[in-house]
Short mmCIF file of C-alpha atoms and ligand atoms in Angstrom, two decimals:
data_model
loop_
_atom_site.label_atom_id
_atom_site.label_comp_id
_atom_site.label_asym_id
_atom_site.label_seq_id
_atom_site.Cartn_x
_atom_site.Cartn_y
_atom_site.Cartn_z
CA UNK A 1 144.45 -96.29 67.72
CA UNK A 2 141.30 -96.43 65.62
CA UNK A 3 140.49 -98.00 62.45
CA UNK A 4 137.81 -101.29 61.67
CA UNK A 5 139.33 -104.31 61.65
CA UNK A 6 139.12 -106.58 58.47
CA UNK A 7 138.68 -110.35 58.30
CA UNK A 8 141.77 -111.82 57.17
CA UNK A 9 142.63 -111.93 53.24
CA UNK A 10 141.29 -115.15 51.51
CA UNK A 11 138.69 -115.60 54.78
CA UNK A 12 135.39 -114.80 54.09
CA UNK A 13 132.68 -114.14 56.30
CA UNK A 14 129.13 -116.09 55.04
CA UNK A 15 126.39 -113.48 55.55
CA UNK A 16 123.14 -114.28 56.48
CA UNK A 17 121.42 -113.75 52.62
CA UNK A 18 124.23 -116.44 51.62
CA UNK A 19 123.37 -119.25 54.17
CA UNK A 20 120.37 -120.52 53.20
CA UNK A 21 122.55 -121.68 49.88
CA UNK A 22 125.13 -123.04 52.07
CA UNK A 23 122.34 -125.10 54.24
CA UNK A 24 120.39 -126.23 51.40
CA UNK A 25 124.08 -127.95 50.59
CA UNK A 26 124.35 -129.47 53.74
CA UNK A 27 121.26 -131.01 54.15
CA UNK A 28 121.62 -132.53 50.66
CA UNK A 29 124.76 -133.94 51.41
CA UNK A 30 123.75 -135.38 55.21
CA UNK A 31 120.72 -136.90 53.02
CA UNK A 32 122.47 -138.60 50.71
CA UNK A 33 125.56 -139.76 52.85
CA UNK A 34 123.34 -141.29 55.20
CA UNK A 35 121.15 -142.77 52.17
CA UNK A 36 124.77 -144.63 51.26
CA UNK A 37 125.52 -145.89 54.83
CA UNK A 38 128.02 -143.25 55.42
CA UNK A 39 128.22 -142.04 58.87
CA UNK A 40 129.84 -138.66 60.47
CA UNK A 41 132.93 -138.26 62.32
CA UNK A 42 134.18 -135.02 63.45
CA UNK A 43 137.57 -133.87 63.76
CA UNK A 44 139.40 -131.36 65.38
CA UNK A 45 140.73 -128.50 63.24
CA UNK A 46 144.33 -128.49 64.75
CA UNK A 47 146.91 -131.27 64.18
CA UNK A 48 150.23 -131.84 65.17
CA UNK A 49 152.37 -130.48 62.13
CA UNK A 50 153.93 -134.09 61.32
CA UNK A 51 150.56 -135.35 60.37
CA UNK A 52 150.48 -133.94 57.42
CA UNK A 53 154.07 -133.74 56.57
CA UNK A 54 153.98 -137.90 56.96
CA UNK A 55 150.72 -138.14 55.01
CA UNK A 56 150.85 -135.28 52.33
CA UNK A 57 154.28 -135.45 51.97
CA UNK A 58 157.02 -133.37 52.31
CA UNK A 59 157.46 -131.73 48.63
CA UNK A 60 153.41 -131.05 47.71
CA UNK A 61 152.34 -127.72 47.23
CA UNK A 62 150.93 -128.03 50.37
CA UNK A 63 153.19 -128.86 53.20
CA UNK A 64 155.83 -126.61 51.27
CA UNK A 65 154.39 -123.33 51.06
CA UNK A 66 150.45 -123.44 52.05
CA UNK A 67 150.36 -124.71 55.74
CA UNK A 68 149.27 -122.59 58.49
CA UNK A 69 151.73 -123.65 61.06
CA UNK A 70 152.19 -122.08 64.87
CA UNK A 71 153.72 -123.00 68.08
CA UNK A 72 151.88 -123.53 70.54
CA UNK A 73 152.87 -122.61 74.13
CA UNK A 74 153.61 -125.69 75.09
CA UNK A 75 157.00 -125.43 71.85
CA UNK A 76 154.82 -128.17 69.78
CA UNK A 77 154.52 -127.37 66.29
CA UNK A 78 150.66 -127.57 65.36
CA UNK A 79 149.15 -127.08 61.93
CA UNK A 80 145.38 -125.46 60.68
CA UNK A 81 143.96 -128.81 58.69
CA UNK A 82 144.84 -128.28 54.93
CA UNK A 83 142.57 -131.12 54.44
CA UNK A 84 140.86 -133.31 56.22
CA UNK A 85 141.71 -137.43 54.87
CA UNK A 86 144.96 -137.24 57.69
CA UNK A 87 143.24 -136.31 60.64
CA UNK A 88 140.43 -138.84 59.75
CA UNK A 89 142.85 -141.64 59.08
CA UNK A 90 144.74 -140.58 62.27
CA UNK A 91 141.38 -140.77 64.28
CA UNK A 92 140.57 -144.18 62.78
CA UNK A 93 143.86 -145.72 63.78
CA UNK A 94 143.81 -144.05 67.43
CA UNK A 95 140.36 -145.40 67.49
CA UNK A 96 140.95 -149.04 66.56
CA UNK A 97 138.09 -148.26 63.81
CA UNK A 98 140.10 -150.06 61.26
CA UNK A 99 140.58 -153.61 62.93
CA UNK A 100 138.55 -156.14 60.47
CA UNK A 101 135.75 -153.97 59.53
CA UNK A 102 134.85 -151.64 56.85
CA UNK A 103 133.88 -147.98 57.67
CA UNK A 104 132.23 -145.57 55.46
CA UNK A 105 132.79 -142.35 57.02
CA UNK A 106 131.90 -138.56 56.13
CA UNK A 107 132.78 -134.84 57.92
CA UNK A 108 132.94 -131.43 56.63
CA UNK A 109 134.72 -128.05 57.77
CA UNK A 110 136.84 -125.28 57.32
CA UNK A 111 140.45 -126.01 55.83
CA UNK A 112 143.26 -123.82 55.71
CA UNK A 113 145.69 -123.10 52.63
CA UNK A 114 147.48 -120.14 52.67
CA UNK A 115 147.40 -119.58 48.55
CA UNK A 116 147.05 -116.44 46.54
CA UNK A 117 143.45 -115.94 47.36
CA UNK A 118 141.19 -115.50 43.80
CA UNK A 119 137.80 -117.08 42.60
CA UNK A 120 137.28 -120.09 44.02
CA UNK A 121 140.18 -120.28 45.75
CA UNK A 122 140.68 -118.91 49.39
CA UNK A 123 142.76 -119.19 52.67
CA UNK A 124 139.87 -120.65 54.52
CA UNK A 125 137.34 -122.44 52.49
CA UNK A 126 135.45 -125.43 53.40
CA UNK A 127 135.13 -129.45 52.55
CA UNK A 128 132.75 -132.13 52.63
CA UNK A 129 135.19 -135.28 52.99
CA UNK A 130 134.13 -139.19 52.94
CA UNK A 131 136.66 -141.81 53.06
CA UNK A 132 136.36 -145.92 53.00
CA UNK A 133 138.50 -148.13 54.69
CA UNK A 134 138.54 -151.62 53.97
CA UNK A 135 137.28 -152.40 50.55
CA UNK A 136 140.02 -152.63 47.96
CA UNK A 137 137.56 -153.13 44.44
CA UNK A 138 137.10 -151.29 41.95
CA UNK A 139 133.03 -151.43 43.11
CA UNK A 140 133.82 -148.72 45.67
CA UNK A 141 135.21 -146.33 44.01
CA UNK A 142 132.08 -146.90 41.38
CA UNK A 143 130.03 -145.92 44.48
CA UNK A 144 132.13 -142.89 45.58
CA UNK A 145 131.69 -141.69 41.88
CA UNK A 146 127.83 -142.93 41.65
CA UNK A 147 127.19 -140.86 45.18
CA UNK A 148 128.66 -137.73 43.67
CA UNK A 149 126.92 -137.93 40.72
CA UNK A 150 123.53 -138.41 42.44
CA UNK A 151 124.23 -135.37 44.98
CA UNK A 152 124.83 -133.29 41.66
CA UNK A 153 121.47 -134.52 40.76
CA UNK A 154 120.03 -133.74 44.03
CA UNK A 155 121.31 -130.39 44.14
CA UNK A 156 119.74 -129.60 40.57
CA UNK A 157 122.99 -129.32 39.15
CA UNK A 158 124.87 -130.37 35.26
CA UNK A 159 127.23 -130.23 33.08
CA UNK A 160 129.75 -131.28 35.54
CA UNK A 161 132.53 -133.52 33.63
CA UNK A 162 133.43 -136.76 35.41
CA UNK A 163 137.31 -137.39 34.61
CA UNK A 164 139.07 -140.28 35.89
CA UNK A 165 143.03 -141.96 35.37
CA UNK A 166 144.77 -144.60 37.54
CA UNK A 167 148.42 -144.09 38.66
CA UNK A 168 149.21 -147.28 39.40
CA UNK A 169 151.22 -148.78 42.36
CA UNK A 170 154.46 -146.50 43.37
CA UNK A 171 156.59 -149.27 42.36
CA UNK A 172 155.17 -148.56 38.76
CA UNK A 173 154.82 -144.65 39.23
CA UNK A 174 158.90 -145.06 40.44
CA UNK A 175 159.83 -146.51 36.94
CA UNK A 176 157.61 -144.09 34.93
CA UNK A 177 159.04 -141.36 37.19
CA UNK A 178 162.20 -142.28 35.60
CA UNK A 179 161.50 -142.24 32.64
CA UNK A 180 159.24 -138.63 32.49
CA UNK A 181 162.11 -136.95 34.19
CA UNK A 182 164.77 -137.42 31.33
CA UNK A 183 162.84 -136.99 28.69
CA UNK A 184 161.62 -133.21 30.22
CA UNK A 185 165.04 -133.14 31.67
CA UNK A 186 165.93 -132.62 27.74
CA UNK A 187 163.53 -129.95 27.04
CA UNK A 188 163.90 -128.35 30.24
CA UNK A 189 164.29 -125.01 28.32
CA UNK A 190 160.55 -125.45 27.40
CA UNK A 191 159.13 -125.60 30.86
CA UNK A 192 158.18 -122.72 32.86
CA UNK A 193 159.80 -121.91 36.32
CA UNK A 194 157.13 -123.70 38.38
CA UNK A 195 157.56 -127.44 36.58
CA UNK A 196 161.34 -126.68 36.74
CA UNK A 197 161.50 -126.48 40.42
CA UNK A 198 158.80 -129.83 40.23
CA UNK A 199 161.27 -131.58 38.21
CA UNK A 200 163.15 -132.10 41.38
CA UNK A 201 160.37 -132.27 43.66
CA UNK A 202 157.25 -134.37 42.51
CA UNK A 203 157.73 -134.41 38.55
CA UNK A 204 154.42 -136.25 37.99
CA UNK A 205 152.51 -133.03 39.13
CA UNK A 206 154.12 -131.25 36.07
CA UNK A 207 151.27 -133.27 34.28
CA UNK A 208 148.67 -131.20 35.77
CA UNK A 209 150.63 -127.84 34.54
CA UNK A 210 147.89 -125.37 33.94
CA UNK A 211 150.20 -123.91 31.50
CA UNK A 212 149.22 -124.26 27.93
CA UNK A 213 152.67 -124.23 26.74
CA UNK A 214 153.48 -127.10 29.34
CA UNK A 215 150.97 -129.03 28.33
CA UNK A 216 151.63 -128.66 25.02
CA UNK A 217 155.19 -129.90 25.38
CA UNK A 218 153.20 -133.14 27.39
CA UNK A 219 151.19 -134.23 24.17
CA UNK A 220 154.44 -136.21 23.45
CA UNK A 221 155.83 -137.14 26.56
CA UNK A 222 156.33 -140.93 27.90
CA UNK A 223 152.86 -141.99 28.80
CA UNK A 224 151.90 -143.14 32.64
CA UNK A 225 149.66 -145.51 31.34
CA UNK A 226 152.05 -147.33 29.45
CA UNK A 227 154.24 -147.74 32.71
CA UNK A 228 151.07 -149.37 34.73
CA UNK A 229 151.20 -152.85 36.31
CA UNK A 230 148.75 -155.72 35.36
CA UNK A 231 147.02 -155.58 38.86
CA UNK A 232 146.19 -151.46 38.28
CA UNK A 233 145.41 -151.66 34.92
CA UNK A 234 142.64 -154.80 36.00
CA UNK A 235 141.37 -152.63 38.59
CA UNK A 236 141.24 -149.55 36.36
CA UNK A 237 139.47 -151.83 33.87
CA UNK A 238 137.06 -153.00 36.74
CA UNK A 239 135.89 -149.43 37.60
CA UNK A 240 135.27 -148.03 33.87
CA UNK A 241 132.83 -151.66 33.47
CA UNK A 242 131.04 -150.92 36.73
CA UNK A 243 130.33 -146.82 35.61
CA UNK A 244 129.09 -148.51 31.98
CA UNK A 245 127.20 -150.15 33.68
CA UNK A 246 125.66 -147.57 35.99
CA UNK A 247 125.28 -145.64 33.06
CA UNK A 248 127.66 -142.99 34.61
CA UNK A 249 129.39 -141.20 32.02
CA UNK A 250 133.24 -140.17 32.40
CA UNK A 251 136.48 -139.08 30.14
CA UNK A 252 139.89 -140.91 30.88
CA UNK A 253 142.27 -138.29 31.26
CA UNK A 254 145.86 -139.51 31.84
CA UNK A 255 147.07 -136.37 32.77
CA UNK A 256 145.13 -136.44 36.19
CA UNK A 257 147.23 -137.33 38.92
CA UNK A 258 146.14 -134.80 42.31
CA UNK A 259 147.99 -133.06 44.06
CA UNK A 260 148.58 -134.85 47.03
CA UNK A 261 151.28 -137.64 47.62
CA UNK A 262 149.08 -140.31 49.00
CA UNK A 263 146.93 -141.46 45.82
CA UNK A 264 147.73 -144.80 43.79
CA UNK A 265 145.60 -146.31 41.38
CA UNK A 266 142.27 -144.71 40.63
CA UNK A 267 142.18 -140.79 41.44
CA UNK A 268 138.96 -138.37 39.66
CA UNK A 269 137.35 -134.82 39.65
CA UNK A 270 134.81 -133.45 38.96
CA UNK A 271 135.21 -130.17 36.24
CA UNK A 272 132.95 -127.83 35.52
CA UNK A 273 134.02 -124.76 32.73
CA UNK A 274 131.30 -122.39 34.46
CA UNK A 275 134.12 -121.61 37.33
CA UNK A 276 136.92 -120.46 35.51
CA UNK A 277 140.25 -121.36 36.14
CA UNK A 278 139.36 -123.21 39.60
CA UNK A 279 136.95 -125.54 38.04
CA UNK A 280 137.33 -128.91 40.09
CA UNK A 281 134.91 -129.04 42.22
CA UNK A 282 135.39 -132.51 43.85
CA UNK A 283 138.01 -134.70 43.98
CA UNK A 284 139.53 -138.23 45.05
CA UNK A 285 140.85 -141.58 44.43
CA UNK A 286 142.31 -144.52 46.33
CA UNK A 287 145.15 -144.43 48.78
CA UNK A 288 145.97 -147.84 49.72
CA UNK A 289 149.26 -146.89 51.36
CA UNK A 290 148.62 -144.16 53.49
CA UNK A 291 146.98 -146.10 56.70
CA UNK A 292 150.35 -147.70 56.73
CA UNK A 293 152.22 -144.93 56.44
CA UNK A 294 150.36 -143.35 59.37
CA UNK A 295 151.10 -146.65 61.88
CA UNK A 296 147.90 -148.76 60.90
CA UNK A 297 148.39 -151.90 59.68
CA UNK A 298 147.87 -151.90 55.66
CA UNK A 299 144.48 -150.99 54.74
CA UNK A 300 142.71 -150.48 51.98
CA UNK A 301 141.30 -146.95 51.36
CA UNK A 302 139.14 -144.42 49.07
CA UNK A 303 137.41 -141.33 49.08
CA UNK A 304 137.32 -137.35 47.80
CA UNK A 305 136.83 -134.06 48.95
CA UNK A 306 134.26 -131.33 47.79
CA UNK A 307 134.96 -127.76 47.46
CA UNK A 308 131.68 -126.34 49.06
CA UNK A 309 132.85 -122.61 47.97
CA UNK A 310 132.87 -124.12 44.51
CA UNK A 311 130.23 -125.64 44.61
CA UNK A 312 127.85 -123.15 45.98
CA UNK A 313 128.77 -120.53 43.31
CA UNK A 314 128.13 -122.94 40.54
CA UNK A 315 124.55 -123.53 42.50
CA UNK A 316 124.14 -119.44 42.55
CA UNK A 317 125.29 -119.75 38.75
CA UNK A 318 122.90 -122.11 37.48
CA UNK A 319 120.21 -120.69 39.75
CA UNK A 320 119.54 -123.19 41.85
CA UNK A 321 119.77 -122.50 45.18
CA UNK A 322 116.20 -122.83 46.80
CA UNK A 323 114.76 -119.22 48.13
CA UNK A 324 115.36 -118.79 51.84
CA UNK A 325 112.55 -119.54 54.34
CA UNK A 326 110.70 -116.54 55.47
CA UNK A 327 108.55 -116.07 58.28
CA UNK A 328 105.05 -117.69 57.52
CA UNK A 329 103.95 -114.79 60.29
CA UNK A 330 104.98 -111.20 61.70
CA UNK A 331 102.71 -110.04 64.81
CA UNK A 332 102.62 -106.52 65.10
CA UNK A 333 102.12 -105.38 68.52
CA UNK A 334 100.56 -102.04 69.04
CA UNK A 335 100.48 -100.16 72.91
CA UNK A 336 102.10 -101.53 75.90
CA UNK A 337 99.30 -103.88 76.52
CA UNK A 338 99.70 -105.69 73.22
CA UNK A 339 103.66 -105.75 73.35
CA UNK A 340 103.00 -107.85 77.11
CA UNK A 341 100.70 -109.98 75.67
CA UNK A 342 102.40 -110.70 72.29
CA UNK A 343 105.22 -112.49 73.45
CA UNK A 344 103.22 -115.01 75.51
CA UNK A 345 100.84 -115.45 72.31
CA UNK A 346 103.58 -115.93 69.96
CA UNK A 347 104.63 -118.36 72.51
CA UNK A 348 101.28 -120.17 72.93
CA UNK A 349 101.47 -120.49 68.85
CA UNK A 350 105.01 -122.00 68.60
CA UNK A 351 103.56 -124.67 71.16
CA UNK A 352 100.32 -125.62 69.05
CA UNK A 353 101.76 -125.32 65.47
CA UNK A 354 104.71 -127.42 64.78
CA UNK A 355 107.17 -125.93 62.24
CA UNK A 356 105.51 -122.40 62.81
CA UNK A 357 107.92 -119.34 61.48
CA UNK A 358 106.45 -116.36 63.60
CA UNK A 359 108.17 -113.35 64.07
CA UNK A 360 107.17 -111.00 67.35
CA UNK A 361 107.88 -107.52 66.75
CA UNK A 362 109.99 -106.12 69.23
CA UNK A 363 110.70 -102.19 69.66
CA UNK A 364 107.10 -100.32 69.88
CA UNK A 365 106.62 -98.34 67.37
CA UNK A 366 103.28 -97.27 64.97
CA UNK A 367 101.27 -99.52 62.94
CA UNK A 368 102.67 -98.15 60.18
CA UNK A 369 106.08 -98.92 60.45
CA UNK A 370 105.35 -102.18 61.97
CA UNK A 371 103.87 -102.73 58.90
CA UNK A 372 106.73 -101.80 56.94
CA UNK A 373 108.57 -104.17 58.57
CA UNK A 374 105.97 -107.18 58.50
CA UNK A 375 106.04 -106.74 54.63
CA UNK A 376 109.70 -106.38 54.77
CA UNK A 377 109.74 -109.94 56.37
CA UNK A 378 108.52 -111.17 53.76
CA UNK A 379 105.69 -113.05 55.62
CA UNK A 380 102.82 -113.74 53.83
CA UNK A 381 100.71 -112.89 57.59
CA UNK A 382 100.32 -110.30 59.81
CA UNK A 383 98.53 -111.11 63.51
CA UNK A 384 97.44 -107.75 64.83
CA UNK A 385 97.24 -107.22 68.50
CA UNK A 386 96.37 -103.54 69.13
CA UNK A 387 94.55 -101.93 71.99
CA UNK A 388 91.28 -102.64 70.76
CA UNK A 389 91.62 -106.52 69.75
CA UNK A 390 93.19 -106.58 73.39
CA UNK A 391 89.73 -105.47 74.97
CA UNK A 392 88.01 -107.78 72.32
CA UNK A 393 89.93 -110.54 73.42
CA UNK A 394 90.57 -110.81 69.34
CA UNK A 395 93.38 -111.41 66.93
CA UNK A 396 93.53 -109.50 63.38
CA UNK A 397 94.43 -111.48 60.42
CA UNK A 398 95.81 -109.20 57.92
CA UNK A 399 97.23 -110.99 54.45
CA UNK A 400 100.12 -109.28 53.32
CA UNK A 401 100.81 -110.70 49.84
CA UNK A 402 97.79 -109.79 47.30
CA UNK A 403 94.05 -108.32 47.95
CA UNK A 404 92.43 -110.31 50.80
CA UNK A 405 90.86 -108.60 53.76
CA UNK A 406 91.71 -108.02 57.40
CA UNK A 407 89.59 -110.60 59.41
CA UNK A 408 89.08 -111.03 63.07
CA UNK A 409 89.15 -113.84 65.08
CA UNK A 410 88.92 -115.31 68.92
CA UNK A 411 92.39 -115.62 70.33
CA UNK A 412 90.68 -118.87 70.83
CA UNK A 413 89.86 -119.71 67.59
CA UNK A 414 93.08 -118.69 66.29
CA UNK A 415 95.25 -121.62 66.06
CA UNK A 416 92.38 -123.46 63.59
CA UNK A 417 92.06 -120.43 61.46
CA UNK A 418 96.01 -119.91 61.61
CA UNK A 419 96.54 -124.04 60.53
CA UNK A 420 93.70 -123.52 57.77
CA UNK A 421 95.60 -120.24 56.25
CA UNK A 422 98.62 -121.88 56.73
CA UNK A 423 97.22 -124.72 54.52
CA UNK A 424 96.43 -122.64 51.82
CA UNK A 425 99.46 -120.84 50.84
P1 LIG B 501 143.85 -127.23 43.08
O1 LIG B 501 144.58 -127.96 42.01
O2 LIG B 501 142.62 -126.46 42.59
O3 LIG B 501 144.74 -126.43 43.98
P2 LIG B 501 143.91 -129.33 45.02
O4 LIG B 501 144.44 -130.49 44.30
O5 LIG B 501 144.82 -128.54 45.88
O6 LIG B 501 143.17 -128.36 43.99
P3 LIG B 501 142.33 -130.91 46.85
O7 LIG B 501 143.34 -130.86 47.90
O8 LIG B 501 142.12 -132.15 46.12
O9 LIG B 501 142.60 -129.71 45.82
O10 LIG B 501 140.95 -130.39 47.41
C1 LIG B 501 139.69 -130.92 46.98
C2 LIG B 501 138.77 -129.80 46.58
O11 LIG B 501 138.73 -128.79 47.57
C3 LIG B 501 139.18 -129.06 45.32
O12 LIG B 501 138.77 -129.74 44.19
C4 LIG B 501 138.44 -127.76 45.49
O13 LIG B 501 137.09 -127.90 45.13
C5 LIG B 501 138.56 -127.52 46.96
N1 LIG B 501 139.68 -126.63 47.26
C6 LIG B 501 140.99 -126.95 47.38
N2 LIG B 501 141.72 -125.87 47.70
C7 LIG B 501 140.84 -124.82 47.79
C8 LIG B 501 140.97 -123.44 48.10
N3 LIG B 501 142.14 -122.89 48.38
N4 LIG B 501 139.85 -122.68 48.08
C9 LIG B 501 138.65 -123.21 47.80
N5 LIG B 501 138.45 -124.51 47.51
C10 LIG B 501 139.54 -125.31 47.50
MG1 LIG B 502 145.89 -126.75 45.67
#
């Protein structure tokens, strides 16, 4: 049997021209997080399988048709992290993190859905989540939304669209419910297979039908926000006066209510139109109930996810992804001498100039297509080390972007000349 083997459908592999996009992201993101007081926790990638059928809940999208589930050898059933708010939550309660204190906490890393894979959306793609536990205002989840906002401003990106709704405690999402369900239960012949079968399931996501005709239908169906109780609607009212305040600007849109079971009162994305039809790049809300749900005792909670796939190709849209680093130097190494010697200089150089980008040639070769390579690079110096510059007991200098001259210098003498060239460019 012969035949290359292919990464699996919807898993991409990030080549090298790509990560310097996908770093630039990070560090942005660690920046900021830590700026806020937000501090890392990392979590493993496998679960037990109840996790997320406890936390999700049993009739998402999700846990019904998108988990990557397995048995392990042991005859447990484990599950690939869909997302990563029930693992944290689980960590946090096996941790006694949650006892009388508030945590601000951050991770990223792969996820696994397995969806119909298309722009923007694939089988493994990757989050930034942060989560608080232990602050039930409305001035947290103005900070989630006013940390977002400045990472888009970090990351040279706009035109994002903050949108924001409140569901409202279950009690008052149970009576609403109600109440959506027999009035589509009478027009049932208007609504396409998928909110049929959601009727049953979790009727509120027919709200987020990406079906024109759907929503269409929705512009005069019962309204949530009519359904909410005094204490969400105060809280709701709470958030929208802290973002005036902030100057953060945002569209209600009562149609938002997430995909995931957990959410109650505030829940927001962030939509771009640049993406197509997977435009939400980021999105949250509060989950008050879920700790509880999970075993903790009841604690207050909030946070969102990013789509870093998403976000990255709106970055390589809107052209601002920072160029990679190149090497600031390529040493070209000519004769076996100079190939013995090179290694130890380019050594010696990493030691005296912090932060130095040299590249050793390695492979023999002529000048000339060492050369080739050294411009290649992209470096904007060559060091030469041929035969005669080893009997010298010289370095060449060679620029390699515009006119100047080769120079020569004292392999002694060459870490001030390197520094003051360095300097200059
Ligand atoms: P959608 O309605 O697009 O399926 P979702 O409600 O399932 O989104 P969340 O679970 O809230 O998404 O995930 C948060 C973010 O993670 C999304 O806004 C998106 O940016 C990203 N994301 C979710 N699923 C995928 C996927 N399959 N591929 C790439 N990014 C994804
Ligand atoms: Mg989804």
């Amino acid at each position: 049997m012969s035949g290359i083997l292919q990464a699996i459908r919807g898993m991409s592999d990030i080549l090298p021209d790509r990560t310097p996009a996908w770093q630039f992201v990070e560090t942005v993101v660690r920046e900021q997080l830590s700026a806020y007081g937000y501090r890392e926790i990392r979590l493993p990638i496998v679960e037990k399988t109840e996790l997320f059928k406890r936390s999700i809940g049993e009739v998402t999208d999700i846990v019904e048709k998108e988990m990557y589930t397995f048995t392990d050898r042991n005859g447990d059933s484990l599950t690939l992290r869909p997302e990563g708010t029930a693992g944290c939550v689980r960590a946090c309660i096996q941790h006694g993190l949650l006892h009388n204190q508030v945590q601000r906490l951050w991770y990223a890393g792969p996820m696994f859905r397995h969806e119909r894979p298309q722009k923007g959306r694939y089988r493994q793609f990757h989050q930034v989540g942060v989560e608080v536990f232990g602050l039930q205002g409305p001035d947290v989840d103005a900070e989630l939304l006013l940390l977002t906002a400045r990472l888009w401003r970090r990351l040279g990106l706009d035109g994002l669209e903050l949108q924001i709704n409140t569901l409202g405690t279950s009690e008052a999402r149970a009576v609403y419910r109600e109440r959506l369900v027999d009035w589509l239960r009478a027009r049932e012949d208007r609504l396409d297979d998928d909110s049929r079968r959601r009727l049953a399931t979790n009727p509120l996501r027919i709200l987020d039908s990406k079906n024109p005709e759907v929503q269409s239908l929705l512009a005069d169906a019962p309204r949530l926000e009519d359904h909410l109780d005094a204490g969400s609607k105060q809280h709701f009212a709470g958030l929208r006066a802290l973002l005036d305040d902030a100057g953060l600007a945002y569209r209600i849109n009562p149609h938002l209510v997430r995909g995931l079971d957990y959410y109650g009162r505030t829940v927001f994305e962030w939509v771009t139109d640049r993406l197509g039809a997977q435009g939400t790049v980021c999105a949250g809300g509060r989950y008050d109930a879920l700790v509880e749900w999970l075993g903790g005792k009841p604690t207050p909670a909030a946070g969102f996810a990013l789509g870093l796939e998403r976000l990255i190709a709106l970055l390589e849209d809107a052209g601002a992804v920072p160029p990679a680093a190149v090497p600031h130097v390529y040493l070209v190494l000519a004769g076996e001498a100079a190939a013995r010697r090179g290694l130890v200089l380019a050594e010696q150089l990493r030691e005296a100039v912090p932060g130095l980008r040299i590249l050793t040639h390695c492979g023999g070769g002529s000048f000339k297509s060492q050369f080739k390579k050294a411009d290649k690079s992209g470096a904007p110096l060559a060091l030469v080390l041929g035969e005669d510059e080893i009997g010298s007991g010289q370095v060449g200098i060679k620029p390699l972007r515009g006119q100047g001259e080769q120079e020569h210098v004292a392999q002694d003498a060459l870490v001030a000349r390197l520094t003051e060239l360095l300097t200059e460019l």
